[in-house]
Structure formats: C-alpha cells, structure tokens
Amino acid sequence: MLNANTYVTSQNGIGGTIRNQYEDFYVEEIPEIIPSGEGPNIYIWIEKLGRTTLDVVLDISRDLHISRKRMGFAGMKDKKALTRQWICIANMDSEDQFKQVENLDIYKTDFLKVVRGRKKLRMGQLKGNKFRILIRDIDDIEKSADIANEVLKELQVTGVPNYFGWQRFGKPRTNTHLVGEALIENDLKKAVGRYIGGPSEEEHEENQKARQAYDDGNLEESLNLMGKGMRYEKMMIRELIKDSKKGELTDKSYKNALHALPKPLQRMFVHAYQSYLFNEAVSNRVAMGINKYIEGDIIIDNEEHIVYDKTPEEYQELIDNFDANPTCPLYGTKVPYAGGAVGEMEENVLKGYNLDKSDFEVPKMPRLGSHGLRRSMRFQVWDASATPTDEGVLCEFSINKGSYAPAVLREIMKIDVI
C-alpha cells in the first residue's frame, strides 16, 4: 500500500495472490439506511463486476437522460471485484419512471432489488463493508489458513492500521495523488498533464500512444487514439480542444478541463494526496503503538467527535474497547496537530515534503482545497475468519466504512496488496 511502511502483527506472511478473478474479491455494503418501500426516490441494490461505482452511476444517468446530480450512493466500491451496494435516484415518483428504472440494462451490472425510499442517499451513509476474499497460489493451504486466523485474532484485539489502499491512488497507473500534488503546487497545467499524459507500460498500447500524443501537444490525435477505458480523459481533452480553437491554452482552459470531470472525481485528487501523506503519518504513529494512548494524542469517538478531558487511563480504556481511537491528520489548512512527540512527528511529515498547511488552499481552484481533518489511525475488524479451500485461503471479515480491506490482507500476506 502506497507510503505504508509498518506492520502490527509479527507472524510470517502467507504470501499468495488476490483478484486472479474479479469474483475472488467480494464486497457487500452494510447499509445505514434501508429503503422503506415508499417515497419519491428509487433505490437500486446493484451487483456489479469489474466496474467502478461512478461508471455505473454515469451509465444510469445517461440511459435515463437525467443529471448525475440526482443520483447518490454511500461509498465507492472496488472496480476489480464483485460488489453489492445501494444506489439512489432522487425524485422519480411516477410508476412509469419506476418501470423505466426496472427495465434498464447496464453493462456488467445486475439490479437485485428496485424499491422506493423516503430519504435521499448520501456519501458516507453506511455502517461498513463485509468482504469475502480468496487468496490463491499458496503452497500449504491448511497451515496458511491457521496463520491467517492467528493474524485475524490479533487484529480483532489491536485494530488494523487505517492505511488508504491502492484504489485511492489508482492502479495500474498510480497518478491520482500526483495530480493532487500538482494542484497543491497551484499548477493546473501540470495537474491536467499528469492525468491525461504520462504513458505507463502497464497500460494498453493504444492508451500509451494517446497519452504520448497529449504530451507531444497533439490534442486531436490524442483524443482519436483514446480507448473505452479513457472516459474521463476524453471529457477533459474535449474541453482543451474547444479552448485551443480560441487561442493558446491558459490556466482557465486547464480549469475548464478539470471542471469537465464529475465532482467526486475532481475532489478525489487532493484527497488522494492527503491520503498519501496520511499513510506516512499512520506508519510513524503505528510504530509508537497502534492500541496505546500517547500523551498529546487527539482521540475521536466512533461518531468522529474529539474526546476531551479524560485521564490517560480513561483514554486507554476507550481505545481498548474500540469506543475511541487515536488519530492522524488528513493534512489541510486548518487541521490541528497533536501535542508532544506525536505532534512533532506529524509536523515533520509535512516538512519532509517542503509543505505547509496553507498549501492546501489551492487558490486557483479553491473548491478543491481542503481544511483537513483528523482521521482514526486504526480501524476495527470483526466477524473475521480464514478457511482452507481447494483453491486457497478464503478470508471473511467486516470493517468500518472508509477503511480498506487490503490493509487487513497486508497483515496476513506480508506483501504489497493491490
């Protein structure tokens, strides 16, 4: 996991591979809101394979001829997986509209339920996610399952380092945080170039040629070479081509190109760079003790409220019971630092990149800037088990929302997990 450098379990890793088939990696949302069956909004319980949540949402809005803004979901689910989650379409109160939704045929997406609901669904409105993940290519499956169960048992006591996973940064082309870095540097041209250009050998050859054409300044050629997987690059480059016909491209041109993207994706860039820095802070803080209170820690409860005025013993009891957790900063203009040795470590992370909190203003695109916040440096795992199968070790567990299953697998496998 990018910029993640610390383990909390001591067992030898079992190695192996995941996602040999998308069906090997199953994710199911644990909803916070269950639709009532009545109301003006339509909820769809979808099962998708090999697609992002945003891809499915855009396809639905296109086929219904409605704005994407009318659609909501609680969280982004993995692309390289078989996943289930709720998607909500607001203000679809007629029976004809309901039937229209039922009759949709979306690529690699099944509608398992279509029901009405009173409330709209918004980002973050879920309790967590449950996973069923098959680890293949293991020599001694029985022994590996025993080791995996030891690790899972320990993690249920200590918690898991709350690292952001590779999907936060992009794979095979890990550039989302680099686009965010360019925005923090206030360089819009570089930000757009890092998203559209910069060919990667891990990509399809045509996509590499499209990116190289962009780097060479051939916008039309770049667009013509772009394959189906470059949906968002096409959105951006069309804006650039349109502006180039008026004259030389300016900061406004590059701003328009970024604004052509769906808002959740626009916001993801700076968030990804914050996540990159957060992972380093978590690595350092975990090394001090993942389930230990350290004087100066900023502690949050499970509603993400800061817990004040407790004794060290009271803080430790809250941590032991998973009623509260130490935090690390998602760096931003107003995020507070911890005190003592923890706060000193947090400041040194930013200094290591020659950054200051004010850099997160992003003055040329202030809506993409961030005040920052404190985020738990560990998460809870429950209902965890590992079972030997003919194909490998099947790991099942549930985790908090906003946390990443590969952080659990990383402790079991002791290798880089994507």
Short mmCIF file of C-alpha atoms in Angstrom, two decimals:
data_model
loop_
_atom_site.label_atom_id
_atom_site.label_comp_id
_atom_site.label_asym_id
_atom_site.label_seq_id
_atom_site.Cartn_x
_atom_site.Cartn_y
_atom_site.Cartn_z
CA MET A 1 0.00 0.00 0.00
CA LEU A 2 1.45 3.30 -1.10
CA ASN A 3 3.56 5.00 1.61
CA ALA A 4 2.58 2.35 4.19
CA ASN A 5 5.68 1.08 5.98
CA THR A 6 4.67 -0.58 9.27
CA TYR A 7 3.09 -3.92 10.24
CA VAL A 8 1.46 -4.59 13.62
CA THR A 9 1.49 -8.42 13.53
CA SER A 10 4.65 -10.49 13.77
CA GLN A 11 3.65 -13.73 12.02
CA ASN A 12 5.34 -14.66 8.75
CA GLY A 13 3.17 -13.73 5.82
CA ILE A 14 1.41 -16.47 3.85
CA GLY A 15 2.08 -14.70 0.53
CA GLY A 16 -0.23 -15.63 -2.33
CA THR A 17 -2.22 -13.59 -4.79
CA ILE A 18 -5.66 -11.97 -4.86
CA ARG A 19 -8.03 -10.80 -7.60
CA ASN A 20 -6.99 -13.57 -10.01
CA GLN A 21 -10.65 -13.36 -10.93
CA TYR A 22 -12.85 -10.42 -10.02
CA GLU A 23 -15.24 -12.86 -8.31
CA ASP A 24 -12.46 -13.76 -5.84
CA PHE A 25 -12.88 -10.33 -4.22
CA TYR A 26 -16.47 -9.89 -2.97
CA VAL A 27 -17.62 -6.72 -1.19
CA GLU A 28 -21.06 -6.08 0.26
CA GLU A 29 -22.14 -2.77 1.74
CA ILE A 30 -23.54 -2.80 5.29
CA PRO A 31 -26.23 -0.12 4.86
CA GLU A 32 -27.10 2.59 7.32
CA ILE A 33 -30.37 3.34 5.53
CA ILE A 34 -32.80 0.62 4.43
CA PRO A 35 -35.39 1.94 1.93
CA SER A 36 -38.94 1.77 3.30
CA GLY A 37 -40.70 0.77 0.07
CA GLU A 38 -42.47 4.14 -0.12
CA GLY A 39 -41.37 7.61 -1.13
CA PRO A 40 -40.34 9.75 -4.11
CA ASN A 41 -36.86 8.22 -4.54
CA ILE A 42 -35.85 4.95 -6.17
CA TYR A 43 -33.24 2.71 -4.54
CA ILE A 44 -31.40 0.05 -6.55
CA TRP A 45 -29.47 -2.76 -4.85
CA ILE A 46 -26.87 -3.40 -7.53
CA GLU A 47 -24.33 -6.14 -8.09
CA LYS A 48 -21.53 -5.02 -10.39
CA LEU A 49 -18.46 -6.78 -11.74
CA GLY A 50 -15.27 -5.10 -12.92
CA ARG A 51 -16.71 -1.58 -12.90
CA THR A 52 -16.42 1.49 -10.68
CA THR A 53 -19.45 2.81 -8.84
CA LEU A 54 -19.12 6.07 -10.75
CA ASP A 55 -19.14 4.26 -14.11
CA VAL A 56 -22.45 2.59 -13.23
CA VAL A 57 -23.96 5.86 -11.98
CA LEU A 58 -22.97 7.68 -15.17
CA ASP A 59 -24.45 4.89 -17.32
CA ILE A 60 -27.75 5.02 -15.42
CA SER A 61 -27.99 8.83 -15.67
CA ARG A 62 -27.18 8.63 -19.40
CA ASP A 63 -29.83 5.99 -20.13
CA LEU A 64 -32.48 7.80 -18.06
CA HIS A 65 -31.50 11.18 -19.54
CA ILE A 66 -31.19 12.74 -16.10
CA SER A 67 -28.46 14.68 -14.31
CA ARG A 68 -25.91 12.66 -12.39
CA LYS A 69 -26.53 15.09 -9.51
CA ARG A 70 -29.87 13.35 -8.90
CA MET A 71 -28.08 10.12 -8.06
CA GLY A 72 -26.49 9.18 -4.75
CA PHE A 73 -24.50 6.36 -3.24
CA ALA A 74 -22.93 5.79 0.16
CA GLY A 75 -19.45 4.77 -0.94
CA MET A 76 -17.23 3.94 -3.90
CA LYS A 77 -16.74 0.19 -4.28
CA ASP A 78 -13.76 -1.59 -5.85
CA LYS A 79 -13.59 -1.94 -9.62
CA LYS A 80 -11.64 -5.22 -9.66
CA ALA A 81 -14.24 -7.03 -7.60
CA LEU A 82 -17.77 -8.38 -7.39
CA THR A 83 -19.62 -5.82 -5.27
CA ARG A 84 -23.08 -5.04 -3.94
CA GLN A 85 -24.37 -1.65 -2.82
CA TRP A 86 -27.34 0.72 -2.87
CA ILE A 87 -27.68 3.47 -5.48
CA CYS A 88 -30.45 6.06 -5.13
CA ILE A 89 -32.17 8.14 -7.81
CA ALA A 90 -33.91 11.21 -6.38
CA ASN A 91 -37.37 12.44 -7.36
CA MET A 92 -38.65 9.59 -9.52
CA ASP A 93 -42.17 9.42 -8.15
CA SER A 94 -44.24 8.11 -11.08
CA GLU A 95 -44.90 4.44 -11.82
CA ASP A 96 -43.66 4.92 -15.38
CA GLN A 97 -40.32 6.13 -14.04
CA PHE A 98 -40.14 3.16 -11.67
CA LYS A 99 -40.71 0.73 -14.56
CA GLN A 100 -38.17 2.60 -16.65
CA VAL A 101 -35.56 2.02 -13.94
CA GLU A 102 -36.52 -1.66 -13.62
CA ASN A 103 -36.05 -2.12 -17.37
CA LEU A 104 -32.57 -0.61 -17.53
CA ASP A 105 -29.82 -2.85 -18.90
CA ILE A 106 -26.47 -1.64 -17.53
CA TYR A 107 -23.20 -3.23 -18.60
CA LYS A 108 -21.89 -5.85 -16.13
CA THR A 109 -24.42 -4.67 -13.53
CA ASP A 110 -27.44 -6.56 -12.15
CA PHE A 111 -30.35 -4.91 -10.36
CA LEU A 112 -31.09 -7.29 -7.47
CA LYS A 113 -33.76 -5.06 -5.90
CA VAL A 114 -35.56 -1.90 -7.02
CA VAL A 115 -37.58 -0.26 -4.21
CA ARG A 116 -38.84 3.15 -3.19
CA GLY A 117 -37.39 5.19 -0.33
CA ARG A 118 -38.26 8.40 1.50
CA LYS A 119 -34.76 9.78 2.07
CA LYS A 120 -32.02 10.51 -0.43
CA LEU A 121 -28.81 8.51 -0.13
CA ARG A 122 -25.65 10.49 0.51
CA MET A 123 -21.94 9.72 0.65
CA GLY A 124 -20.89 8.13 3.93
CA GLN A 125 -24.32 6.76 4.88
CA LEU A 126 -23.18 3.21 5.52
CA LYS A 127 -22.03 1.28 8.58
CA GLY A 128 -19.21 -0.59 6.87
CA ASN A 129 -18.49 -3.34 4.36
CA LYS A 130 -18.19 -7.08 4.60
CA PHE A 131 -15.67 -8.95 2.49
CA ARG A 132 -15.13 -12.46 1.20
CA ILE A 133 -11.69 -12.69 -0.41
CA LEU A 134 -9.90 -15.73 -1.81
CA ILE A 135 -6.09 -15.79 -1.54
CA ARG A 136 -4.70 -18.13 -4.22
CA ASP A 137 -1.26 -19.51 -5.13
CA ILE A 138 -0.41 -20.79 -1.64
CA ASP A 139 1.78 -23.87 -1.07
CA ASP A 140 0.48 -25.13 2.29
CA ILE A 141 -3.17 -24.07 2.40
CA GLU A 142 -4.01 -25.64 5.78
CA LYS A 143 -1.01 -24.06 7.54
CA SER A 144 -1.62 -20.72 5.82
CA ALA A 145 -5.25 -20.71 6.99
CA ASP A 146 -4.03 -21.30 10.57
CA ILE A 147 -1.60 -18.36 10.31
CA ALA A 148 -4.31 -16.15 8.79
CA ASN A 149 -6.62 -16.96 11.70
CA GLU A 150 -3.86 -16.08 14.20
CA VAL A 151 -3.36 -12.72 12.48
CA LEU A 152 -7.10 -12.01 12.32
CA LYS A 153 -7.49 -12.90 16.00
CA GLU A 154 -4.74 -10.45 16.93
CA LEU A 155 -6.12 -7.70 14.68
CA GLN A 156 -9.56 -8.02 16.30
CA VAL A 157 -7.85 -7.02 19.57
CA THR A 158 -5.39 -4.34 18.37
CA GLY A 159 -7.19 -2.94 15.34
CA VAL A 160 -5.76 -2.55 11.83
CA PRO A 161 -3.60 0.35 10.57
CA ASN A 162 -6.03 2.60 8.74
CA TYR A 163 -3.97 2.92 5.57
CA PHE A 164 -5.58 4.11 2.36
CA GLY A 165 -5.44 1.36 -0.26
CA TRP A 166 -4.14 1.41 -3.82
CA GLN A 167 -7.61 2.14 -5.22
CA ARG A 168 -7.29 5.60 -3.60
CA PHE A 169 -4.27 6.29 -5.80
CA GLY A 170 -5.04 4.29 -8.96
CA LYS A 171 -3.75 1.06 -10.42
CA PRO A 172 -2.09 0.13 -12.71
CA ARG A 173 -1.45 3.82 -13.29
CA THR A 174 -0.76 5.32 -9.88
CA ASN A 175 -1.23 9.01 -10.53
CA THR A 176 -4.28 10.32 -8.67
CA HIS A 177 -2.19 11.63 -5.76
CA LEU A 178 0.31 13.15 -8.23
CA VAL A 179 -2.50 15.16 -9.82
CA GLY A 180 -3.40 16.28 -6.31
CA GLU A 181 0.22 17.22 -5.63
CA ALA A 182 0.20 19.44 -8.74
CA LEU A 183 -3.00 21.13 -7.52
CA ILE A 184 -1.37 21.74 -4.13
CA GLU A 185 1.51 23.33 -6.07
CA ASN A 186 -1.12 25.50 -7.81
CA ASP A 187 -0.01 24.22 -11.25
CA LEU A 188 -3.18 23.44 -13.22
CA LYS A 189 -1.35 22.63 -16.45
CA LYS A 190 0.77 20.05 -14.64
CA ALA A 191 -2.32 18.59 -12.93
CA VAL A 192 -4.11 18.06 -16.26
CA GLY A 193 -0.94 16.74 -17.86
CA ARG A 194 -0.44 14.20 -15.09
CA TYR A 195 -3.98 12.91 -15.62
CA ILE A 196 -4.11 12.78 -19.43
CA GLY A 197 -0.42 12.37 -20.32
CA GLY A 198 2.42 10.29 -18.94
CA PRO A 199 2.11 6.88 -20.65
CA SER A 200 2.56 3.81 -18.46
CA GLU A 201 3.93 0.49 -19.73
CA GLU A 202 1.25 -1.32 -17.72
CA GLU A 203 -1.48 0.19 -19.90
CA HIS A 204 -2.83 -0.93 -23.27
CA GLU A 205 -0.55 0.15 -26.12
CA GLU A 206 -3.20 2.41 -27.70
CA ASN A 207 -3.70 4.23 -24.40
CA GLN A 208 0.05 4.75 -24.13
CA LYS A 209 0.05 6.26 -27.63
CA ALA A 210 -2.88 8.52 -26.69
CA ARG A 211 -1.04 9.83 -23.64
CA GLN A 212 2.17 10.33 -25.60
CA ALA A 213 0.26 12.29 -28.25
CA TYR A 214 -1.03 14.56 -25.48
CA ASP A 215 2.49 15.04 -24.13
CA ASP A 216 3.60 15.93 -27.66
CA GLY A 217 0.87 18.57 -27.91
CA ASN A 218 -1.29 16.70 -30.44
CA LEU A 219 -4.70 17.01 -28.80
CA GLU A 220 -6.88 15.79 -31.68
CA GLU A 221 -4.64 12.79 -32.28
CA SER A 222 -4.67 12.00 -28.57
CA LEU A 223 -8.48 12.04 -28.48
CA ASN A 224 -8.74 9.81 -31.55
CA LEU A 225 -6.38 7.25 -30.00
CA MET A 226 -8.18 7.07 -26.65
CA GLY A 227 -9.87 3.73 -25.93
CA LYS A 228 -13.03 2.94 -23.96
CA GLY A 229 -11.19 2.93 -20.66
CA MET A 230 -10.27 6.62 -21.02
CA ARG A 231 -13.74 8.03 -20.45
CA TYR A 232 -12.62 10.82 -18.13
CA GLU A 233 -9.57 11.76 -20.19
CA LYS A 234 -11.91 12.25 -23.14
CA MET A 235 -14.08 14.61 -21.09
CA MET A 236 -11.04 16.72 -20.27
CA ILE A 237 -9.37 16.78 -23.67
CA ARG A 238 -12.58 17.81 -25.45
CA GLU A 239 -12.62 20.92 -23.28
CA LEU A 240 -8.98 21.61 -24.13
CA ILE A 241 -9.61 21.15 -27.86
CA LYS A 242 -12.57 23.53 -27.68
CA ASP A 243 -10.47 26.16 -25.89
CA SER A 244 -7.46 25.66 -28.19
CA LYS A 245 -9.56 26.84 -31.13
CA LYS A 246 -9.87 30.23 -29.40
CA GLY A 247 -6.10 30.59 -28.97
CA GLU A 248 -3.34 29.49 -26.65
CA LEU A 249 -4.36 27.33 -23.68
CA THR A 250 -4.42 29.21 -20.37
CA ASP A 251 -5.00 28.41 -16.71
CA LYS A 252 -8.69 28.94 -17.41
CA SER A 253 -8.52 26.25 -20.11
CA TYR A 254 -7.00 23.76 -17.72
CA LYS A 255 -9.51 24.72 -15.04
CA ASN A 256 -12.34 24.06 -17.52
CA ALA A 257 -10.82 20.67 -18.32
CA LEU A 258 -10.79 19.73 -14.63
CA HIS A 259 -14.34 21.01 -14.18
CA ALA A 260 -15.45 18.71 -17.02
CA LEU A 261 -14.95 15.76 -14.67
CA PRO A 262 -17.65 14.54 -12.26
CA LYS A 263 -17.33 16.42 -8.97
CA PRO A 264 -16.50 13.30 -6.90
CA LEU A 265 -13.52 12.68 -9.18
CA GLN A 266 -12.40 16.32 -9.06
CA ARG A 267 -12.36 16.16 -5.27
CA MET A 268 -10.51 12.85 -5.30
CA PHE A 269 -7.20 14.37 -6.48
CA VAL A 270 -6.35 16.49 -3.42
CA HIS A 271 -7.91 13.81 -1.21
CA ALA A 272 -5.53 11.26 -2.73
CA TYR A 273 -2.51 13.43 -1.96
CA GLN A 274 -3.78 13.93 1.59
CA SER A 275 -4.14 10.14 1.79
CA TYR A 276 -0.56 9.64 0.63
CA LEU A 277 0.71 11.88 3.43
CA PHE A 278 -1.72 10.34 5.93
CA ASN A 279 -0.31 6.86 5.23
CA GLU A 280 3.15 8.07 6.18
CA ALA A 281 1.85 9.63 9.40
CA VAL A 282 -0.01 6.39 10.24
CA SER A 283 3.16 4.34 9.61
CA ASN A 284 5.00 6.52 12.12
CA ARG A 285 2.20 6.56 14.69
CA VAL A 286 1.58 2.79 14.47
CA ALA A 287 5.27 2.25 15.25
CA MET A 288 4.61 4.04 18.56
CA GLY A 289 1.84 1.54 19.45
CA ILE A 290 -1.38 1.03 17.47
CA ASN A 291 -3.62 0.50 20.51
CA LYS A 292 -1.75 2.64 23.03
CA TYR A 293 -2.67 6.12 24.21
CA ILE A 294 0.29 8.52 23.97
CA GLU A 295 0.26 11.87 25.77
CA GLY A 296 -0.76 14.52 23.23
CA ASP A 297 -2.87 12.18 21.06
CA ILE A 298 -6.06 13.64 19.61
CA ILE A 299 -8.71 10.99 20.27
CA ILE A 300 -12.02 10.66 18.39
CA ASP A 301 -15.06 8.53 19.18
CA ASN A 302 -16.99 6.41 16.70
CA GLU A 303 -19.05 9.44 15.66
CA GLU A 304 -15.75 11.18 14.81
CA HIS A 305 -16.12 13.70 17.63
CA ILE A 306 -12.99 14.67 19.56
CA VAL A 307 -12.96 13.25 23.09
CA TYR A 308 -11.81 15.80 25.67
CA ASP A 309 -10.84 15.90 29.33
CA LYS A 310 -10.13 12.25 30.06
CA THR A 311 -7.31 10.84 32.10
CA PRO A 312 -4.69 8.73 30.29
CA GLU A 313 -6.25 5.66 31.92
CA GLU A 314 -9.73 6.62 30.69
CA TYR A 315 -8.45 7.23 27.17
CA GLN A 316 -6.75 3.83 27.21
CA GLU A 317 -9.95 2.10 28.29
CA LEU A 318 -11.87 3.74 25.43
CA ILE A 319 -9.19 2.59 22.98
CA ASP A 320 -9.17 -0.97 24.37
CA ASN A 321 -12.95 -1.21 23.84
CA PHE A 322 -12.88 0.39 20.37
CA ASP A 323 -15.07 3.19 21.71
CA ALA A 324 -12.43 5.71 20.56
CA ASN A 325 -9.22 5.82 18.54
CA PRO A 326 -6.04 7.87 18.24
CA THR A 327 -5.91 9.92 15.06
CA CYS A 328 -3.53 11.17 12.40
CA PRO A 329 -4.05 14.25 10.22
CA LEU A 330 -5.51 14.35 6.77
CA TYR A 331 -3.43 17.45 6.20
CA GLY A 332 -5.19 20.69 5.31
CA THR A 333 -5.26 24.40 6.06
CA LYS A 334 -6.97 24.14 9.46
CA VAL A 335 -6.24 20.63 10.72
CA PRO A 336 -4.90 20.71 14.30
CA TYR A 337 -1.71 18.88 15.20
CA ALA A 338 -1.48 16.55 18.19
CA GLY A 339 0.69 17.52 21.12
CA GLY A 340 4.02 16.19 22.33
CA ALA A 341 6.03 13.62 20.37
CA VAL A 342 3.01 12.71 18.22
CA GLY A 343 2.51 16.29 17.07
CA GLU A 344 6.20 16.70 16.36
CA MET A 345 6.08 13.61 14.15
CA GLU A 346 3.05 14.97 12.29
CA GLU A 347 4.74 18.29 11.57
CA ASN A 348 7.88 16.53 10.36
CA VAL A 349 5.91 14.57 7.77
CA LEU A 350 4.84 17.83 6.06
CA LYS A 351 8.29 19.34 6.41
CA GLY A 352 9.73 16.29 4.68
CA TYR A 353 7.81 17.30 1.55
CA ASN A 354 8.60 21.02 1.94
CA LEU A 355 4.94 21.70 2.59
CA ASP A 356 2.96 23.93 4.91
CA LYS A 357 -0.71 23.62 5.88
CA SER A 358 -1.51 26.78 3.87
CA ASP A 359 -0.53 24.96 0.65
CA PHE A 360 -3.84 23.09 0.80
CA GLU A 361 -5.80 26.26 -0.07
CA VAL A 362 -5.42 25.59 -3.85
CA PRO A 363 -6.21 29.27 -4.64
CA LYS A 364 -6.71 28.71 -8.38
CA MET A 365 -9.40 26.10 -7.65
CA PRO A 366 -10.42 26.80 -4.04
CA ARG A 367 -13.32 24.34 -4.16
CA LEU A 368 -10.75 21.56 -4.47
CA GLY A 369 -8.76 22.81 -1.48
CA SER A 370 -9.18 21.29 1.95
CA HIS A 371 -9.26 22.37 5.57
CA GLY A 372 -8.19 18.84 6.51
CA LEU A 373 -9.43 16.74 9.41
CA ARG A 374 -8.35 14.18 11.97
CA ARG A 375 -8.90 10.55 10.92
CA SER A 376 -8.61 7.43 13.01
CA MET A 377 -5.20 5.78 12.62
CA ARG A 378 -6.71 2.31 13.05
CA PHE A 379 -9.98 0.55 12.33
CA GLN A 380 -11.90 -2.34 13.82
CA VAL A 381 -12.29 -5.73 12.14
CA TRP A 382 -14.98 -8.19 13.24
CA ASP A 383 -16.64 -11.47 12.21
CA ALA A 384 -13.20 -12.46 10.91
CA SER A 385 -12.20 -15.96 9.85
CA ALA A 386 -9.98 -17.81 7.38
CA THR A 387 -10.96 -21.13 5.84
CA PRO A 388 -8.87 -23.51 3.73
CA THR A 389 -10.42 -24.37 0.36
CA ASP A 390 -9.31 -26.30 -2.70
CA GLU A 391 -8.31 -23.01 -4.39
CA GLY A 392 -6.63 -21.27 -1.45
CA VAL A 393 -7.46 -19.47 1.80
CA LEU A 394 -10.87 -17.81 1.98
CA CYS A 395 -10.82 -14.78 4.30
CA GLU A 396 -14.08 -13.28 5.54
CA PHE A 397 -14.38 -10.16 7.68
CA SER A 398 -16.27 -6.91 8.20
CA ILE A 399 -14.67 -3.49 8.66
CA ASN A 400 -15.65 0.13 9.32
CA LYS A 401 -16.75 2.40 6.49
CA GLY A 402 -13.99 4.35 4.82
CA SER A 403 -11.41 1.66 5.59
CA TYR A 404 -9.65 -0.65 3.15
CA ALA A 405 -9.70 -4.44 3.09
CA PRO A 406 -6.15 -4.68 1.65
CA ALA A 407 -4.89 -3.26 4.97
CA VAL A 408 -6.17 -6.47 6.60
CA LEU A 409 -4.81 -8.70 3.82
CA ARG A 410 -1.44 -6.93 4.00
CA GLU A 411 -1.03 -8.14 7.59
CA ILE A 412 -1.96 -11.71 6.59
CA MET A 413 0.12 -11.91 3.41
CA LYS A 414 3.02 -9.58 4.41
CA ILE A 415 3.37 -8.41 0.82
CA ASP A 416 2.17 -5.41 -1.18
CA VAL A 417 -1.56 -5.99 -1.68
CA ILE A 418 -3.47 -4.35 -4.53
#
